[in-house]
Amino acid sequence: MNYRSLCIALVFAGFAVPAAADCDMTQTGKALAEKNHCAICHKDGGMAQPLAGIAEGKTDEFLKQSILNPKQTLGAGTRMPAYKFSDEEMKAMLHYLRSASRP
Ligand code: HEC
């Protein structure tokens, strides 16, 4: 197991990964998005816009709250499910959303 997959495995297991700077956060976030099937809804022709581009012009706090507390952030009628990500997982997810949003 190389360091990157170890890092991803630790994040999946719910550990706060120390020395997160050594992890490839973008890959970890991507793996998290795949594990949680975000793309079932977030895709071309889906009910929500693709994750690539979703972070554009939005603050980290907005993105984070949209994922953790969608009803409070996007509206009571939102179909975006609430996720319980740890701080470490959210950090990785934001890295991924930002990198996927770069042209
Ligand atoms: C069941 C479908 C569904 C799944 C699964 C889902 N989303 Fe969403 N998401 C939505 C919808 C629909 C919206 C748009 C708000 C609305 O119309 O309710 C949204 C909105 C968002 C937003 C806010 C975008 C904005 O600017 O309004 C973010 C960020 C987001 N989703 C990230 C994610 C991530 C990350 C995952 C996976 C961990 C995920 N979503 C999984 C349906 C989904």
PDB file of C-alpha atoms in Angstrom, residues 8-95:
ATOM      1  CA  ILE A   8      -7.342   7.538   1.784  1.00  0.00           C
ATOM      2  CA  ALA A   9      -7.954   4.390   3.820  1.00  0.00           C
ATOM      3  CA  LEU A  10      -7.376   6.300   7.063  1.00  0.00           C
ATOM      4  CA  VAL A  11      -9.760   9.051   6.071  1.00  0.00           C
ATOM      5  CA  PHE A  12     -12.395   6.463   5.162  1.00  0.00           C
ATOM      6  CA  ALA A  13     -11.916   4.736   8.477  1.00  0.00           C
ATOM      7  CA  GLY A  14     -12.723   8.053  10.150  1.00  0.00           C
ATOM      8  CA  PHE A  15      -9.286   8.883  11.479  1.00  0.00           C
ATOM      9  CA  ALA A  16      -8.171  12.464  11.555  1.00  0.00           C
ATOM     10  CA  VAL A  17      -5.099  12.049   9.403  1.00  0.00           C
ATOM     11  CA  PRO A  18      -2.107  13.768  10.964  1.00  0.00           C
ATOM     12  CA  ALA A  19       0.272  15.656   8.735  1.00  0.00           C
ATOM     13  CA  ALA A  20      -2.529  16.125   6.236  1.00  0.00           C
ATOM     14  CA  ALA A  21      -0.183  18.176   4.086  1.00  0.00           C
ATOM     15  CA  ASP A  22       1.511  14.901   3.190  1.00  0.00           C
ATOM     16  CA  CYS A  23      -1.705  13.421   1.893  1.00  0.00           C
ATOM     17  CA  ASP A  24      -2.896  14.094  -1.573  1.00  0.00           C
ATOM     18  CA  MET A  25      -5.992  15.935  -0.434  1.00  0.00           C
ATOM     19  CA  THR A  26      -7.457  16.265  -3.876  1.00  0.00           C
ATOM     20  CA  GLN A  27      -7.310  12.518  -4.474  1.00  0.00           C
ATOM     21  CA  THR A  28      -8.709  11.857  -1.035  1.00  0.00           C
ATOM     22  CA  GLY A  29     -11.609  14.220  -1.691  1.00  0.00           C
ATOM     23  CA  LYS A  30     -12.264  12.643  -5.060  1.00  0.00           C
ATOM     24  CA  ALA A  31     -12.356   9.192  -3.481  1.00  0.00           C
ATOM     25  CA  LEU A  32     -14.779  10.487  -0.840  1.00  0.00           C
ATOM     26  CA  ALA A  33     -17.057  11.917  -3.527  1.00  0.00           C
ATOM     27  CA  GLU A  34     -16.997   8.572  -5.340  1.00  0.00           C
ATOM     28  CA  LYS A  35     -17.636   6.616  -2.165  1.00  0.00           C
ATOM     29  CA  ASN A  36     -20.639   8.833  -1.374  1.00  0.00           C
ATOM     30  CA  HIS A  37     -22.010   8.738  -4.927  1.00  0.00           C
ATOM     31  CA  CYS A  38     -22.302  12.508  -5.292  1.00  0.00           C
ATOM     32  CA  ALA A  39     -22.285  12.064  -9.067  1.00  0.00           C
ATOM     33  CA  ILE A  40     -25.590  10.174  -9.019  1.00  0.00           C
ATOM     34  CA  CYS A  41     -27.181  13.638  -8.824  1.00  0.00           C
ATOM     35  CA  HIS A  42     -24.262  15.905  -9.726  1.00  0.00           C
ATOM     36  CA  LYS A  43     -23.759  15.192 -13.419  1.00  0.00           C
ATOM     37  CA  ASP A  44     -24.687  16.539 -16.822  1.00  0.00           C
ATOM     38  CA  GLY A  45     -28.400  15.960 -17.222  1.00  0.00           C
ATOM     39  CA  GLY A  46     -28.720  15.079 -13.528  1.00  0.00           C
ATOM     40  CA  MET A  47     -30.826  16.880 -10.931  1.00  0.00           C
ATOM     41  CA  ALA A  48     -27.836  18.999  -9.853  1.00  0.00           C
ATOM     42  CA  GLN A  49     -24.887  20.611 -11.599  1.00  0.00           C
ATOM     43  CA  PRO A  50     -21.719  18.495 -12.009  1.00  0.00           C
ATOM     44  CA  LEU A  51     -19.209  18.826  -9.162  1.00  0.00           C
ATOM     45  CA  ALA A  52     -16.697  20.146 -11.684  1.00  0.00           C
ATOM     46  CA  GLY A  53     -17.427  23.857 -11.593  1.00  0.00           C
ATOM     47  CA  ILE A  54     -19.644  23.774  -8.515  1.00  0.00           C
ATOM     48  CA  ALA A  55     -17.126  25.638  -6.331  1.00  0.00           C
ATOM     49  CA  GLU A  56     -16.670  28.518  -8.714  1.00  0.00           C
ATOM     50  CA  GLY A  57     -17.398  31.864  -7.089  1.00  0.00           C
ATOM     51  CA  LYS A  58     -18.458  30.247  -3.801  1.00  0.00           C
ATOM     52  CA  THR A  59     -16.825  30.485  -0.413  1.00  0.00           C
ATOM     53  CA  ASP A  60     -15.463  27.470   1.460  1.00  0.00           C
ATOM     54  CA  GLU A  61     -17.970  28.166   4.208  1.00  0.00           C
ATOM     55  CA  PHE A  62     -20.908  28.097   1.795  1.00  0.00           C
ATOM     56  CA  LEU A  63     -19.729  24.844   0.198  1.00  0.00           C
ATOM     57  CA  LYS A  64     -19.117  23.286   3.590  1.00  0.00           C
ATOM     58  CA  GLN A  65     -22.523  24.297   4.946  1.00  0.00           C
ATOM     59  CA  SER A  66     -24.241  23.164   1.732  1.00  0.00           C
ATOM     60  CA  ILE A  67     -22.847  19.688   2.350  1.00  0.00           C
ATOM     61  CA  LEU A  68     -23.236  19.499   6.144  1.00  0.00           C
ATOM     62  CA  ASN A  69     -26.495  21.452   6.570  1.00  0.00           C
ATOM     63  CA  PRO A  70     -28.173  21.695   3.172  1.00  0.00           C
ATOM     64  CA  LYS A  71     -31.648  22.468   4.517  1.00  0.00           C
ATOM     65  CA  GLN A  72     -30.370  25.469   6.450  1.00  0.00           C
ATOM     66  CA  THR A  73     -28.138  26.587   3.598  1.00  0.00           C
ATOM     67  CA  LEU A  74     -29.962  25.776   0.366  1.00  0.00           C
ATOM     68  CA  GLY A  75     -33.552  25.823   1.587  1.00  0.00           C
ATOM     69  CA  ALA A  76     -35.927  23.474   3.383  1.00  0.00           C
ATOM     70  CA  GLY A  77     -37.062  21.906   0.108  1.00  0.00           C
ATOM     71  CA  THR A  78     -33.574  21.005  -1.120  1.00  0.00           C
ATOM     72  CA  ARG A  79     -32.904  17.527  -2.407  1.00  0.00           C
ATOM     73  CA  MET A  80     -29.242  17.763  -1.457  1.00  0.00           C
ATOM     74  CA  PRO A  81     -28.688  15.191   1.325  1.00  0.00           C
ATOM     75  CA  ALA A  82     -26.815  16.146   4.525  1.00  0.00           C
ATOM     76  CA  TYR A  83     -23.448  14.450   4.993  1.00  0.00           C
ATOM     77  CA  LYS A  84     -21.554  13.982   8.216  1.00  0.00           C
ATOM     78  CA  PHE A  85     -17.983  14.618   7.156  1.00  0.00           C
ATOM     79  CA  SER A  86     -15.235  15.196   9.672  1.00  0.00           C
ATOM     80  CA  ASP A  87     -13.179  18.389   9.438  1.00  0.00           C
ATOM     81  CA  GLU A  88     -10.432  16.375   7.783  1.00  0.00           C
ATOM     82  CA  GLU A  89     -12.815  14.868   5.221  1.00  0.00           C
ATOM     83  CA  MET A  90     -14.355  18.266   4.501  1.00  0.00           C
ATOM     84  CA  LYS A  91     -10.913  19.740   3.952  1.00  0.00           C
ATOM     85  CA  ALA A  92     -10.194  17.036   1.381  1.00  0.00           C
ATOM     86  CA  MET A  93     -13.612  17.497  -0.232  1.00  0.00           C
ATOM     87  CA  LEU A  94     -13.040  21.244  -0.608  1.00  0.00           C
ATOM     88  CA  HIS A  95      -9.635  20.575  -2.173  1.00  0.00           C
TER      89      HIS A  95
END
